Amino acid sequence: MHTALERRFSLSLDISEIFKPLLVDQIIFNFINKGIVSEEDVEKNSNYCYLKPMSLRKVTQAFDEYLQKTVMHRQLHRKVSYRHLIRLECYKLVKDLLAEQEYQPFKLWW
């Protein structure tokens, strides 16, 4: 999906696309609904919009906590964190690149 540009890691960007609907969209809505991020946390200018340093720290901490949440894995028959789900997806890509097993993309099952 992403092309290799200077100083860009296109494979990691492609992997992130798989999990954006699962993680990022949910996190953004949770942050807004729970008041973790508000309009005062954003520094605005005509050409940009950035989180203030203190707000960025709050968002980073909340994101890390979200990645620690667990779900029951269908094939492993045990609970795994979202962070571990991403790692498992990377392992599947490695197996495909080494021609050990054909890549089957991640699909939500819950």
PDB file of C-alpha atoms in Angstrom, residues 31-70:
ATOM      1  CA  PHE A  31     -10.323   9.636  24.373  1.00  0.00           C
ATOM      2  CA  ILE A  32     -12.933  12.135  23.283  1.00  0.00           C
ATOM      3  CA  ASN A  33     -15.859  10.497  25.114  1.00  0.00           C
ATOM      4  CA  LYS A  34     -13.918  10.104  28.366  1.00  0.00           C
ATOM      5  CA  GLY A  35     -12.468  13.610  28.175  1.00  0.00           C
ATOM      6  CA  ILE A  36      -8.854  12.458  27.979  1.00  0.00           C
ATOM      7  CA  VAL A  37      -8.378  14.837  25.041  1.00  0.00           C
ATOM      8  CA  SER A  38     -10.241  18.085  24.587  1.00  0.00           C
ATOM      9  CA  GLU A  39      -9.928  21.165  22.427  1.00  0.00           C
ATOM     10  CA  GLU A  40      -7.642  22.782  25.031  1.00  0.00           C
ATOM     11  CA  ASP A  41      -5.105  19.967  24.571  1.00  0.00           C
ATOM     12  CA  VAL A  42      -4.446  20.939  20.969  1.00  0.00           C
ATOM     13  CA  GLU A  43      -2.139  23.681  19.724  1.00  0.00           C
ATOM     14  CA  LYS A  44      -3.594  25.155  16.556  1.00  0.00           C
ATOM     15  CA  ASN A  45      -2.120  27.344  13.862  1.00  0.00           C
ATOM     16  CA  SER A  46      -3.159  28.066  10.298  1.00  0.00           C
ATOM     17  CA  ASN A  47      -0.881  25.333   8.912  1.00  0.00           C
ATOM     18  CA  TYR A  48      -0.829  22.707  11.667  1.00  0.00           C
ATOM     19  CA  CYS A  49      -2.532  21.150  14.657  1.00  0.00           C
ATOM     20  CA  TYR A  50      -0.424  19.426  17.355  1.00  0.00           C
ATOM     21  CA  LEU A  51      -1.059  17.905  20.745  1.00  0.00           C
ATOM     22  CA  LYS A  52       0.568  19.857  23.551  1.00  0.00           C
ATOM     23  CA  PRO A  53       3.421  17.973  25.310  1.00  0.00           C
ATOM     24  CA  MET A  54       1.398  17.186  28.461  1.00  0.00           C
ATOM     25  CA  SER A  55      -1.534  15.968  26.351  1.00  0.00           C
ATOM     26  CA  LEU A  56       0.759  13.865  24.199  1.00  0.00           C
ATOM     27  CA  ARG A  57       2.016  12.181  27.379  1.00  0.00           C
ATOM     28  CA  LYS A  58      -1.577  11.426  28.438  1.00  0.00           C
ATOM     29  CA  VAL A  59      -2.445  10.002  25.025  1.00  0.00           C
ATOM     30  CA  THR A  60       0.697   7.872  24.894  1.00  0.00           C
ATOM     31  CA  GLN A  61       0.012   6.425  28.337  1.00  0.00           C
ATOM     32  CA  ALA A  62      -3.644   5.702  27.498  1.00  0.00           C
ATOM     33  CA  PHE A  63      -2.614   4.092  24.190  1.00  0.00           C
ATOM     34  CA  ASP A  64      -0.132   1.844  25.994  1.00  0.00           C
ATOM     35  CA  GLU A  65      -2.839   0.812  28.467  1.00  0.00           C
ATOM     36  CA  TYR A  66      -5.205   0.055  25.581  1.00  0.00           C
ATOM     37  CA  LEU A  67      -2.607  -2.196  23.926  1.00  0.00           C
ATOM     38  CA  GLN A  68      -2.486  -4.250  27.133  1.00  0.00           C
ATOM     39  CA  LYS A  69      -6.201  -5.166  26.893  1.00  0.00           C
ATOM     40  CA  THR A  70      -6.775  -8.792  26.009  1.00  0.00           C
TER      41      THR A  70
END
